[in-house]
Coordinates of N, CA, C and O in Angstrom, one line a residue:
X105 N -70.5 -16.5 31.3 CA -71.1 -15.4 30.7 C -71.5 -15.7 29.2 O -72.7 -15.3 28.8
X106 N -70.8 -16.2 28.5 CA -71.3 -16.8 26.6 C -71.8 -17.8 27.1 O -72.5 -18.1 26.1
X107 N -72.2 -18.5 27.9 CA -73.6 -19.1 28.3 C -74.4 -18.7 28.5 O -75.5 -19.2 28.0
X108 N -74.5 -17.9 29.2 CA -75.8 -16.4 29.5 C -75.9 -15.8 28.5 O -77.2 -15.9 28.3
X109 N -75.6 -15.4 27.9 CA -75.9 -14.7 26.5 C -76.2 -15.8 25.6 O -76.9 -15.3 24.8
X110 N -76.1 -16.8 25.4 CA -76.5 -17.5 24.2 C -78.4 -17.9 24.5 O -79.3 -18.0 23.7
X111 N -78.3 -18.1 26.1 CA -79.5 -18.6 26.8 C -80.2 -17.0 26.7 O -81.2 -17.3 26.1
X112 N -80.2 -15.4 27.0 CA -80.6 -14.8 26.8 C -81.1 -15.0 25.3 O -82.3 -14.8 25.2
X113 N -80.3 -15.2 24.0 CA -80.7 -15.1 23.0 C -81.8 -15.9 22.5 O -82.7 -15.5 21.8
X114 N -81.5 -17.5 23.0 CA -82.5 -18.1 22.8 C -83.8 -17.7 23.0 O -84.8 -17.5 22.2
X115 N -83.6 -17.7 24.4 CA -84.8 -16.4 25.3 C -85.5 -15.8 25.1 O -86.5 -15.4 25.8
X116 N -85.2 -15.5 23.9 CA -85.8 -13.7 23.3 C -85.8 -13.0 24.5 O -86.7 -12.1 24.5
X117 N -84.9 -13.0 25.5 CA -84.4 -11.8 26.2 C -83.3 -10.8 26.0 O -82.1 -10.7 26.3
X118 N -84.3 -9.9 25.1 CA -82.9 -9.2 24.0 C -82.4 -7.9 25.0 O -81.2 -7.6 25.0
X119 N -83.4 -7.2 26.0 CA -83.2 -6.3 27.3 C -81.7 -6.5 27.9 O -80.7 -5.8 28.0
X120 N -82.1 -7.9 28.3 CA -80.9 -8.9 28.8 C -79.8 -8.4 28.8 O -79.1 -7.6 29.5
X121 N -79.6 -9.3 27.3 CA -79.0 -9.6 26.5 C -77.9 -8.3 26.0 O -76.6 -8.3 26.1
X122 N -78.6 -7.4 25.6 CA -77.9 -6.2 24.9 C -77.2 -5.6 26.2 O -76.2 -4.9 26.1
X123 N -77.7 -5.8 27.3 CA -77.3 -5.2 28.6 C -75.8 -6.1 29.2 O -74.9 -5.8 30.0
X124 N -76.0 -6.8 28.7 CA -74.5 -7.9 29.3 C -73.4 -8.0 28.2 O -72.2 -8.2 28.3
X125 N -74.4 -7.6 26.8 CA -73.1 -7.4 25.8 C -72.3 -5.6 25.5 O -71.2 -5.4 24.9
X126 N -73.3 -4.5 26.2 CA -72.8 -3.2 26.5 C -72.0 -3.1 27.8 O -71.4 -2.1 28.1
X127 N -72.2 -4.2 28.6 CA -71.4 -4.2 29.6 C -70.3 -4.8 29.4 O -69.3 -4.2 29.6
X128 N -70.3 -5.7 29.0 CA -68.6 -6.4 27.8 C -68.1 -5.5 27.5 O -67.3 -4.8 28.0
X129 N -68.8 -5.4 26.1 CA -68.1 -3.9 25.1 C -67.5 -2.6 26.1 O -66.3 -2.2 26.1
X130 N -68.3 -2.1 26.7 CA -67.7 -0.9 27.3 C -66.5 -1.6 28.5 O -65.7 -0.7 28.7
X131 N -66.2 -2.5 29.1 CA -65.1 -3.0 29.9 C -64.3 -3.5 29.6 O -63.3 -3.6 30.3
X132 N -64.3 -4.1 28.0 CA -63.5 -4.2 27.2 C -62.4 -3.7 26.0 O -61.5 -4.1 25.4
X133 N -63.4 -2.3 26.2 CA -63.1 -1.6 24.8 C -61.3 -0.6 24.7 O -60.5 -0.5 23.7
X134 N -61.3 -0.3 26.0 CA -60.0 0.0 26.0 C -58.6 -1.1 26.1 O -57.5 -0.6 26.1
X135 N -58.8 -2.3 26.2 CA -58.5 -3.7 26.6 C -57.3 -4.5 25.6 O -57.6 -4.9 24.5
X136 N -56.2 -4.6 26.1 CA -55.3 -5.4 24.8 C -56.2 -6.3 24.4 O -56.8 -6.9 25.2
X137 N -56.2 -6.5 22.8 CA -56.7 -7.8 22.3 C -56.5 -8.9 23.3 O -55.5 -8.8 24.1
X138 N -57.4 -9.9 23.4 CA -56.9 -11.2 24.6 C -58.3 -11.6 23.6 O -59.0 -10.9 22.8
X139 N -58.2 -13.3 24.0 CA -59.1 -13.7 23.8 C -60.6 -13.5 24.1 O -61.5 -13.7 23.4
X140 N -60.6 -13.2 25.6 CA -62.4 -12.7 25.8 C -62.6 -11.4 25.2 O -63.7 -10.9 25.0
X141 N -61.5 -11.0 24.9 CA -61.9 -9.6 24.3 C -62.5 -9.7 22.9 O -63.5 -9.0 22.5
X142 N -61.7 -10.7 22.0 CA -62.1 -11.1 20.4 C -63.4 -11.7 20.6 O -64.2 -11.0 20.0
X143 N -64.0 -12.8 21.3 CA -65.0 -13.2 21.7 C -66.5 -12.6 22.2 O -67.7 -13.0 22.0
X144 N -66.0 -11.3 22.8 CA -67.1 -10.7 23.3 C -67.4 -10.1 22.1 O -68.5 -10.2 21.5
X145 N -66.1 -9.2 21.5 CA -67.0 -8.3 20.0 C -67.2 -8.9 18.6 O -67.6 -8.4 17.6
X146 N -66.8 -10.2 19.0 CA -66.9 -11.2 17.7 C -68.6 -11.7 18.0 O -69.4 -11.9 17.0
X147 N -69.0 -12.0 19.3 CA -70.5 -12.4 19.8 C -71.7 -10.9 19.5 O -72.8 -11.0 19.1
X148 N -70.7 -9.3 20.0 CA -71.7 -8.6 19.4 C -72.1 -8.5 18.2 O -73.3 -8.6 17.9
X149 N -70.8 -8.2 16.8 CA -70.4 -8.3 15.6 C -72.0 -9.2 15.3 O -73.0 -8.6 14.9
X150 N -71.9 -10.4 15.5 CA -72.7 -11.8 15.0 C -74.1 -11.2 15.9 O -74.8 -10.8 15.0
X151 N -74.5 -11.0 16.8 CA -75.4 -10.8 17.3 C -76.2 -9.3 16.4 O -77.4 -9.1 16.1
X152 N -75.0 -8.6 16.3 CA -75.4 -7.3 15.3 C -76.1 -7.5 14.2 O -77.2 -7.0 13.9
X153 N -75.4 -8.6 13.3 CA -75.6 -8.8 11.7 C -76.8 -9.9 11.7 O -77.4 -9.9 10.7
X154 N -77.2 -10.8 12.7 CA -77.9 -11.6 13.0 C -79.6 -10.9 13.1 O -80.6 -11.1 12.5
X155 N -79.4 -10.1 14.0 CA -80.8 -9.5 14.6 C -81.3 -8.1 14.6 O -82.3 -7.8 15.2
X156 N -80.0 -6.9 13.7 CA -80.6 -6.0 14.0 C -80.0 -5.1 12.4 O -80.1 -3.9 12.4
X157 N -79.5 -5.7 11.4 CA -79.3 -5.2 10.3 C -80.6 -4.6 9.5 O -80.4 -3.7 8.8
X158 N -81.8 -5.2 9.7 CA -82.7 -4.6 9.1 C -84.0 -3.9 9.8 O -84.5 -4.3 10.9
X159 N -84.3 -2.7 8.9 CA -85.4 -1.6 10.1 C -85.9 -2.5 11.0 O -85.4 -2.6 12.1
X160 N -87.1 -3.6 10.6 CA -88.1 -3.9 11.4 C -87.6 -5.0 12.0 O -87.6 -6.0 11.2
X161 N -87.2 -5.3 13.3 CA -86.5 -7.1 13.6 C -87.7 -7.1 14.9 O -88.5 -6.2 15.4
X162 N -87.4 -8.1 15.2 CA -88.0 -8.7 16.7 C -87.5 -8.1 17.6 O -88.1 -7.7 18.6
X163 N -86.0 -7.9 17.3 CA -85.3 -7.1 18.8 C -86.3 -5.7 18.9 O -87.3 -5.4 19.5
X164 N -85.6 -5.0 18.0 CA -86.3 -4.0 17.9 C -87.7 -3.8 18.7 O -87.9 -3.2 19.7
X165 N -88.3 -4.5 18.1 CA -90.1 -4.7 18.3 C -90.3 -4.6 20.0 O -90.9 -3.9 20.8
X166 N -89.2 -5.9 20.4 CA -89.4 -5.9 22.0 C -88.5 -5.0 22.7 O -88.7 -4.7 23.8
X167 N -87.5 -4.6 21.8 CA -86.7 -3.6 23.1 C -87.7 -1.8 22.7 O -87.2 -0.7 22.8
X168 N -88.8 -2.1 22.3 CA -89.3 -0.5 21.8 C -90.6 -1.0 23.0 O -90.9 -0.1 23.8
X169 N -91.2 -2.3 23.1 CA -92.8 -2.8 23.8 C -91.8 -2.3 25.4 O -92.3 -1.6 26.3
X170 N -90.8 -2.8 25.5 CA -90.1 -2.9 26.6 C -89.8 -1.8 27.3 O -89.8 -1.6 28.5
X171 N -89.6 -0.4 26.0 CA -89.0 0.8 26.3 C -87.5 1.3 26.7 O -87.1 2.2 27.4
X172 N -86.9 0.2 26.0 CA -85.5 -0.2 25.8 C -84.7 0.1 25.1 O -83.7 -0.6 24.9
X173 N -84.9 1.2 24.4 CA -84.3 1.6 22.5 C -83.2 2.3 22.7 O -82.5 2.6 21.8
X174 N -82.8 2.6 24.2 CA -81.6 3.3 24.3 C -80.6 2.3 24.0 O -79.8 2.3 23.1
X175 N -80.8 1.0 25.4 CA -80.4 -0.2 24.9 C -79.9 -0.4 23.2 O -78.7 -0.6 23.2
X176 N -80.2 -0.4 22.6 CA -80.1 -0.6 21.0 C -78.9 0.6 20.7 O -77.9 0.2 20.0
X177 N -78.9 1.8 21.2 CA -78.5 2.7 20.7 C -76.8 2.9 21.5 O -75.7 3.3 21.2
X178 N -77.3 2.4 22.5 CA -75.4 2.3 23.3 C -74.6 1.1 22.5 O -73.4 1.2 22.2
X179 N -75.5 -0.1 22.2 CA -74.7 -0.6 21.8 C -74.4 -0.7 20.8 O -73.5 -1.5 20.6
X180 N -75.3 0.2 19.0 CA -74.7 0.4 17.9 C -73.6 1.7 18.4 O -72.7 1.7 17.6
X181 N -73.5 2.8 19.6 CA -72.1 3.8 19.8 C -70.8 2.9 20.5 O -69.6 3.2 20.5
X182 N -71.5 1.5 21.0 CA -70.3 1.1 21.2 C -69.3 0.2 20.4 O -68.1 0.2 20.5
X183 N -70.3 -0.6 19.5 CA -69.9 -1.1 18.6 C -69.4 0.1 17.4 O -68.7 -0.7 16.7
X184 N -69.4 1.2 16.8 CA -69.0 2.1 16.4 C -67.4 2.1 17.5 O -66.4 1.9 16.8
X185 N -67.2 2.3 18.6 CA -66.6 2.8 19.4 C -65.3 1.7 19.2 O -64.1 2.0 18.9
X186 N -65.9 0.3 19.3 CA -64.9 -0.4 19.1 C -64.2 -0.1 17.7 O -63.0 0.1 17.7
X187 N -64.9 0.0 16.6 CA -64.2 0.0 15.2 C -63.2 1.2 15.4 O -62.0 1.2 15.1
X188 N -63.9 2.2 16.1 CA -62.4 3.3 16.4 C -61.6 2.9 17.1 O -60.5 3.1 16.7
X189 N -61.6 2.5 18.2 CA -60.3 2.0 19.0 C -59.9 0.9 18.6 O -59.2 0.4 19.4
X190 N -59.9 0.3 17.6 CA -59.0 -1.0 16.4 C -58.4 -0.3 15.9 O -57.2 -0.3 16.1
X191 N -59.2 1.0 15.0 CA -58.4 1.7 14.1 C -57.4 2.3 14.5 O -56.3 2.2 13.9
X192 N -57.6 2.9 15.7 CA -56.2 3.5 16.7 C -55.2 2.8 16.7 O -54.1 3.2 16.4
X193 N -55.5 1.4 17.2 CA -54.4 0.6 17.5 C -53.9 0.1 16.5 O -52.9 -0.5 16.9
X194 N -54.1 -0.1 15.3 CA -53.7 -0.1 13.9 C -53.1 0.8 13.1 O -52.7 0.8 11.9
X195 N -53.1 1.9 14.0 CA -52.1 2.9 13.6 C -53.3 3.6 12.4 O -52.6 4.4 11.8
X196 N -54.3 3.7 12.0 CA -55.1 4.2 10.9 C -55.8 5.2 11.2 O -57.0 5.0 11.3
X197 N -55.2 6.4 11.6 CA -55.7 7.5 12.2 C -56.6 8.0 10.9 O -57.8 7.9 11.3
X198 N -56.6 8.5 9.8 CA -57.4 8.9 9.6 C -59.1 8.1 9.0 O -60.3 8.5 8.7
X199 N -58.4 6.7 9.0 CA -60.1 6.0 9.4 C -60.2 6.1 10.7 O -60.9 7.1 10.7
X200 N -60.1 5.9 11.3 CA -60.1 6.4 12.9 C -61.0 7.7 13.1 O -62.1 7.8 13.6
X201 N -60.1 8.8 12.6 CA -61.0 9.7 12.7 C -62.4 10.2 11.6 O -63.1 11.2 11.5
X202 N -62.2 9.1 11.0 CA -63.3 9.3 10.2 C -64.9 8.6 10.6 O -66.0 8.9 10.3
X203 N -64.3 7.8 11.3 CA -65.3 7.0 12.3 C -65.8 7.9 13.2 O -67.1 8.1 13.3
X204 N -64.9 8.5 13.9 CA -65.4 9.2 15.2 C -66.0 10.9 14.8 O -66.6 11.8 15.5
X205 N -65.7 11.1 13.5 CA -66.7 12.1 12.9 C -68.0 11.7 12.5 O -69.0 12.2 13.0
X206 N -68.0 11.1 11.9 CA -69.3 10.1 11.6 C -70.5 10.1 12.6 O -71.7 10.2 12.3
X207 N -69.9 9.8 14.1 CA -70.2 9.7 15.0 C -71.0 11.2 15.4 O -72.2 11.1 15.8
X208 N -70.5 12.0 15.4 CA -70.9 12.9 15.9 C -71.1 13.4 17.1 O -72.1 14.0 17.6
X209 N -70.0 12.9 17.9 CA -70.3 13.6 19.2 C -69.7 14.4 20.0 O -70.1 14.5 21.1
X210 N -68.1 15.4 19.3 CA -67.9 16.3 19.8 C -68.6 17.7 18.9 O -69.1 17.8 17.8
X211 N -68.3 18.6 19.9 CA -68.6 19.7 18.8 C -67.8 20.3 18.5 O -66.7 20.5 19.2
X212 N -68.1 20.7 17.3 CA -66.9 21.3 16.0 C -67.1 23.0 16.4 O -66.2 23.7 15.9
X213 N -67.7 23.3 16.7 CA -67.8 25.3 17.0 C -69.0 25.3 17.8 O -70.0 24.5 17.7
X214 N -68.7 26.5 18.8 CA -68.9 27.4 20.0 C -70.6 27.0 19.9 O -70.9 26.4 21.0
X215 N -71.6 27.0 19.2 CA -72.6 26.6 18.9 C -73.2 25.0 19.1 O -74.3 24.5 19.0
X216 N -72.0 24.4 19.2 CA -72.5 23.0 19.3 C -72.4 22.3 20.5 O -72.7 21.1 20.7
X217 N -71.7 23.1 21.4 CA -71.4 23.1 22.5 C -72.3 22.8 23.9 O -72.1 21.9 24.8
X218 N -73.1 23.6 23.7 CA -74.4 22.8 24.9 C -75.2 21.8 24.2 O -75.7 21.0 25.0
X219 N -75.4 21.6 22.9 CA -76.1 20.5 22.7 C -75.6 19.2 23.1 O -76.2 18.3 23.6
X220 N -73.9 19.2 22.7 CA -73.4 18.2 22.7 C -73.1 17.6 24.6 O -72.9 16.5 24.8
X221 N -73.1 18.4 25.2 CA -73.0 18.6 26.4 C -74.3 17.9 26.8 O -74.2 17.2 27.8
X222 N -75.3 18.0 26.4 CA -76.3 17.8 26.6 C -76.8 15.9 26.3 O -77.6 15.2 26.9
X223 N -75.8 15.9 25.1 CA -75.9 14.6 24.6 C -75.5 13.7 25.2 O -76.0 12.6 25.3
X224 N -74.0 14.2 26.1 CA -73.5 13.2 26.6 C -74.4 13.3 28.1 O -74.9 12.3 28.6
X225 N -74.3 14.6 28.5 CA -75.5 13.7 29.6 C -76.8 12.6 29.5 O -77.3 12.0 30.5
X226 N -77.0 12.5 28.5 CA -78.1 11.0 27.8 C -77.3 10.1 27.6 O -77.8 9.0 27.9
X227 N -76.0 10.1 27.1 CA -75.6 8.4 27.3 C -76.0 7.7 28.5 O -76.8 8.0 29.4
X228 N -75.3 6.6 28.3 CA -75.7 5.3 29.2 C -74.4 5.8 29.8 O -73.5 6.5 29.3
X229 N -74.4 5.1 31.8 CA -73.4 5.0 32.4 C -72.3 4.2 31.7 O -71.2 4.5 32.1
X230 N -72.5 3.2 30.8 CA -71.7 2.0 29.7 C -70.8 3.3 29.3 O -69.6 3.3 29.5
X231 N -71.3 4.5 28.6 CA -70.5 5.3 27.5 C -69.9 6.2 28.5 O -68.7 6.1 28.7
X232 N -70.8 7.2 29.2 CA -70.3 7.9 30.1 C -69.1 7.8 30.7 O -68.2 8.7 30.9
X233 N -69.0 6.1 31.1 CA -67.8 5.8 32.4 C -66.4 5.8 31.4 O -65.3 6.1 31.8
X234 N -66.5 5.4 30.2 CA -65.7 5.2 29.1 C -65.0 6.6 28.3 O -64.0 6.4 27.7
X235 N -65.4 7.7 28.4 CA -65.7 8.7 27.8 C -64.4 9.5 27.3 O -64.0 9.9 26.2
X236 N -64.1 9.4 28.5 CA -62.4 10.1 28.9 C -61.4 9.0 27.9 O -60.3 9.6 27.5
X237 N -61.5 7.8 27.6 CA -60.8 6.9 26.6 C -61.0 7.6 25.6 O -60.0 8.1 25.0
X238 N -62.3 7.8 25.1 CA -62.1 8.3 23.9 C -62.3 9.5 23.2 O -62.5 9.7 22.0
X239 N -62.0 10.7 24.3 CA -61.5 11.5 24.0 C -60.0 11.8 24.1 O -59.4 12.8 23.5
X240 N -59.5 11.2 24.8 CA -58.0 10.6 24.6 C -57.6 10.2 23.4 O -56.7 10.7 22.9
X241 N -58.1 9.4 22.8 CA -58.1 8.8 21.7 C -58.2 9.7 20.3 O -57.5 9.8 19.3
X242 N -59.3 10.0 20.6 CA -59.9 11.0 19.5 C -58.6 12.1 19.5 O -58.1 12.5 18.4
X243 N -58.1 12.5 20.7 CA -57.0 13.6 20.4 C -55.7 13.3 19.9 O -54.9 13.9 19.2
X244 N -55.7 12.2 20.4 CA -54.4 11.1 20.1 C -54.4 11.3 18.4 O -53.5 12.0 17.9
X245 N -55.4 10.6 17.5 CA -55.8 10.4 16.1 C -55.8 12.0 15.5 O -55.8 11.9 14.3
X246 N -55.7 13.0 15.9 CA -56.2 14.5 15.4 C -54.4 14.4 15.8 O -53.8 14.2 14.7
X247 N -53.3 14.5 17.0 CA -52.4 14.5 16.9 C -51.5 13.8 15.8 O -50.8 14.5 15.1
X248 N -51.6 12.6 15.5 CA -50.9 11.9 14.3 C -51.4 12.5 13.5 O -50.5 12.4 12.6
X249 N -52.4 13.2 13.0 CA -52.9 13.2 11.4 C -52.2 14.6 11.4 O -51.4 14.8 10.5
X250 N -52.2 15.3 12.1 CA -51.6 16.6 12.3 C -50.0 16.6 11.9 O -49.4 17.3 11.1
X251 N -49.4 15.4 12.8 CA -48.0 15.2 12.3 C -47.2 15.0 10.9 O -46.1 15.4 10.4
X252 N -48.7 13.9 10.5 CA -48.1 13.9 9.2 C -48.8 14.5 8.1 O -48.6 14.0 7.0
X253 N -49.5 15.5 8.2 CA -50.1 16.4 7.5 C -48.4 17.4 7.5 O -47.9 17.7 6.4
X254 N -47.7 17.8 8.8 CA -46.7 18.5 8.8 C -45.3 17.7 8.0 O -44.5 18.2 7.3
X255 N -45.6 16.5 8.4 CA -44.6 15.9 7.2 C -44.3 16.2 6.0 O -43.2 16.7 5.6
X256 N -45.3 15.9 5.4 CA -46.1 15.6 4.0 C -45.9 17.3 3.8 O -45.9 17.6 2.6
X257 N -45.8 18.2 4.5 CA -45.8 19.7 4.1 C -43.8 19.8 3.5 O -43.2 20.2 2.5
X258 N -43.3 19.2 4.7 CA -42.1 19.2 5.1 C -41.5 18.8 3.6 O -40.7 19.5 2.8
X259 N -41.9 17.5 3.4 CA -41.0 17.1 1.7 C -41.6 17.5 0.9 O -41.4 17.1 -0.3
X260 N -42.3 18.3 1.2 CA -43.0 19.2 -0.7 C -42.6 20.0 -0.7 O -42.3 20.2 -1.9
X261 N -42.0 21.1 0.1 CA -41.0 22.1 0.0 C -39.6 21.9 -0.3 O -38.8 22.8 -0.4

Protein backbone atom coordinates (compact mmCIF):
# COMPACT_ATOMS: atom_id res chain seq x y z
CA UNK A 1 0.00 0.00 0.00
CA UNK A 2 3.10 2.96 0.64
CA UNK A 3 3.89 1.81 -2.70
CA UNK A 4 0.55 2.65 -4.05
CA UNK A 5 0.40 5.74 -2.58
CA UNK A 6 3.79 7.00 -3.45
CA UNK A 7 2.97 5.80 -7.23
CA UNK A 8 -0.50 7.50 -6.89
CA UNK A 9 1.48 10.65 -5.82
CA UNK A 10 3.76 10.59 -8.47
CA UNK A 11 0.75 10.10 -10.66
CA UNK A 12 -0.83 13.12 -10.00
CA UNK A 13 -3.59 10.72 -9.01
CA UNK A 14 -4.56 12.75 -5.98
CA UNK A 15 -8.63 11.20 -6.30
CA UNK A 16 -6.68 8.01 -5.71
CA UNK A 17 -4.54 8.88 -3.50
CA UNK A 18 -6.67 10.84 -0.84
CA UNK A 19 -9.08 7.88 -1.14
CA UNK A 20 -6.49 5.18 0.15
CA UNK A 21 -5.13 7.64 2.66
CA UNK A 22 -8.96 8.35 4.20
CA UNK A 23 -9.31 4.83 4.08
CA UNK A 24 -6.01 4.30 6.39
CA UNK A 25 -6.88 7.17 8.48
CA UNK A 26 -10.42 6.16 9.26
CA UNK A 27 -9.29 2.15 9.97
CA UNK A 28 -6.68 3.33 11.82
CA UNK A 29 -7.85 6.00 13.82
CA UNK A 30 -9.16 4.16 16.75
CA UNK A 31 -5.92 1.83 16.55
CA UNK A 32 -2.98 1.34 19.30
CA UNK A 33 -0.11 3.16 18.09
CA UNK A 34 1.85 0.24 15.93
CA UNK A 35 3.94 1.01 13.43
CA UNK A 36 1.52 1.12 10.17
CA UNK A 37 -0.41 3.17 12.22
CA UNK A 38 2.66 6.06 12.74
CA UNK A 39 3.34 5.50 8.98
CA UNK A 40 0.02 5.98 7.55
CA UNK A 41 -0.50 9.45 9.60
CA UNK A 42 3.02 10.32 9.35
CA UNK A 43 2.43 9.80 5.06
CA UNK A 44 -0.88 11.92 5.51
CA UNK A 45 0.85 14.58 7.97
CA UNK A 46 3.74 14.89 4.90
CA UNK A 47 1.30 14.49 2.09
CA UNK A 48 -0.85 17.35 4.02
CA UNK A 49 2.06 19.94 4.49
CA UNK A 50 3.51 18.91 1.02
CA UNK A 51 0.34 19.55 -1.27
CA UNK A 52 -2.31 21.20 0.37
CA UNK A 53 -1.16 23.95 2.93
CA UNK A 54 -1.79 26.66 0.53
CA UNK A 55 -5.33 28.02 -1.02
CA UNK A 56 -4.42 27.37 -4.63
CA UNK A 57 -2.37 23.76 -5.14
CA UNK A 58 -2.59 21.31 -8.02
CA UNK A 59 -4.44 18.89 -5.70
CA UNK A 60 -6.97 21.15 -5.17
CA UNK A 61 -7.26 22.22 -8.94
CA UNK A 62 -7.73 18.43 -9.86
CA UNK A 63 -9.76 17.09 -7.09
CA UNK A 64 -12.32 20.42 -7.88
CA UNK A 65 -11.90 19.46 -12.39
CA UNK A 66 -12.55 15.88 -10.92
CA UNK A 67 -15.49 16.95 -8.52
CA UNK A 68 -13.72 15.50 -5.68
CA UNK A 69 -13.49 18.29 -2.89
CA UNK A 70 -15.36 16.20 -0.49
CA UNK A 71 -12.33 14.02 -0.86
CA UNK A 72 -10.11 17.01 0.43
CA UNK A 73 -12.55 17.64 3.15
CA UNK A 74 -12.88 13.98 4.86
CA UNK A 75 -9.54 13.92 4.97
CA UNK A 76 -8.64 17.49 6.60
CA UNK A 77 -11.94 15.98 9.42
CA UNK A 78 -9.90 13.06 9.64
CA UNK A 79 -6.72 14.28 10.03
CA UNK A 80 -8.31 16.90 12.64
CA UNK A 81 -9.89 13.51 14.10
CA UNK A 82 -6.58 11.92 14.51
CA UNK A 83 -5.08 15.06 16.49
CA UNK A 84 -8.07 14.38 18.88
CA UNK A 85 -7.77 10.86 19.45
CA UNK A 86 -3.74 11.40 20.34
CA UNK A 87 -4.94 14.01 22.57
CA UNK A 88 -7.31 11.42 24.31
CA UNK A 89 -4.79 9.03 24.60
CA UNK A 90 -2.38 11.45 26.09
CA UNK A 91 -4.61 12.04 28.66
CA UNK A 92 -5.07 16.02 27.39
CA UNK A 93 -8.58 16.36 27.56
CA UNK A 94 -8.96 19.74 27.44
CA UNK A 95 -6.83 20.12 24.07
CA UNK A 96 -8.76 17.33 23.05
CA UNK A 97 -11.78 18.96 23.59
CA UNK A 98 -10.72 21.93 22.24
CA UNK A 99 -10.06 20.35 18.95
CA UNK A 100 -13.32 18.66 18.72
CA UNK A 101 -15.04 22.16 19.37
CA UNK A 102 -13.19 23.72 16.73
CA UNK A 103 -14.48 21.12 14.76
CA UNK A 104 -17.86 21.80 14.96
CA UNK A 105 -19.82 18.97 14.72
CA UNK A 106 -22.01 18.37 17.56
CA UNK A 107 -24.72 20.64 18.46
CA UNK A 108 -24.50 22.77 21.42
CA UNK A 109 -28.52 23.70 21.80
CA UNK A 110 -31.99 22.40 20.60
CA UNK A 111 -31.47 24.71 17.40
CA UNK A 112 -28.47 23.06 16.03
CA UNK A 113 -29.80 19.97 16.01
CA UNK A 114 -31.21 19.20 12.54
CA UNK A 115 -28.54 20.97 10.94
CA UNK A 116 -26.08 19.01 12.49
CA UNK A 117 -27.94 15.88 11.81
CA UNK A 118 -27.98 16.84 8.55
CA UNK A 119 -24.24 17.35 8.46
CA UNK A 120 -23.44 14.12 9.43
CA UNK A 121 -25.63 12.66 6.82
CA UNK A 122 -23.01 14.37 4.21
CA UNK A 123 -20.03 12.80 5.61
CA UNK A 124 -18.23 10.23 3.79
CA UNK A 125 -18.95 6.50 4.69
CA UNK A 126 -14.80 6.94 6.04
CA UNK A 127 -16.43 9.35 8.92
CA UNK A 128 -19.77 8.00 9.24
CA UNK A 129 -18.57 4.30 9.89
CA UNK A 130 -16.19 5.88 12.64
CA UNK A 131 -18.60 8.11 14.27
CA UNK A 132 -19.73 6.22 17.32
CA UNK A 133 -15.54 6.41 18.29
CA UNK A 134 -15.86 9.70 18.54
CA UNK A 135 -18.54 10.44 20.17
CA UNK A 136 -17.42 8.08 22.76
CA UNK A 137 -14.52 9.89 22.94
CA UNK A 138 -15.79 13.31 22.79
CA UNK A 139 -17.92 12.22 26.00
CA UNK A 140 -15.05 10.42 27.54
CA UNK A 141 -12.89 14.12 27.27
CA UNK A 142 -16.25 16.23 28.57
CA UNK A 143 -16.25 13.36 31.47
CA UNK A 144 -12.50 13.96 32.68
CA UNK A 145 -12.69 17.68 32.36
CA UNK A 146 -15.80 17.57 34.43
CA UNK A 147 -13.89 15.47 36.99
CA UNK A 148 -11.37 17.63 37.49
CA UNK A 149 -13.21 20.80 37.19
CA UNK A 150 -14.90 18.93 40.52
CA UNK A 151 -11.58 18.50 41.98
CA UNK A 152 -10.13 21.71 41.52
CA UNK A 153 -13.67 22.85 43.25
CA UNK A 154 -13.04 20.23 45.95
CA UNK A 155 -9.46 21.87 47.23
CA UNK A 156 -10.57 25.46 47.02
CA UNK A 157 -13.04 24.96 49.54
Amino acid sequence: SADAAQLLSLGGKYSELLSLLNQKLSSLLVAEMTPERNFWFQAANTFYSKYLTSRQTIVLKVLEEERNLHLGNTFQLLLNLTAFFDRCNENHWDTAWEIMSDLNIFPVNQSELAPKAEAYSNFSPYIQNIFHHVVVKSMESLFHQHSQFKTSLATVS
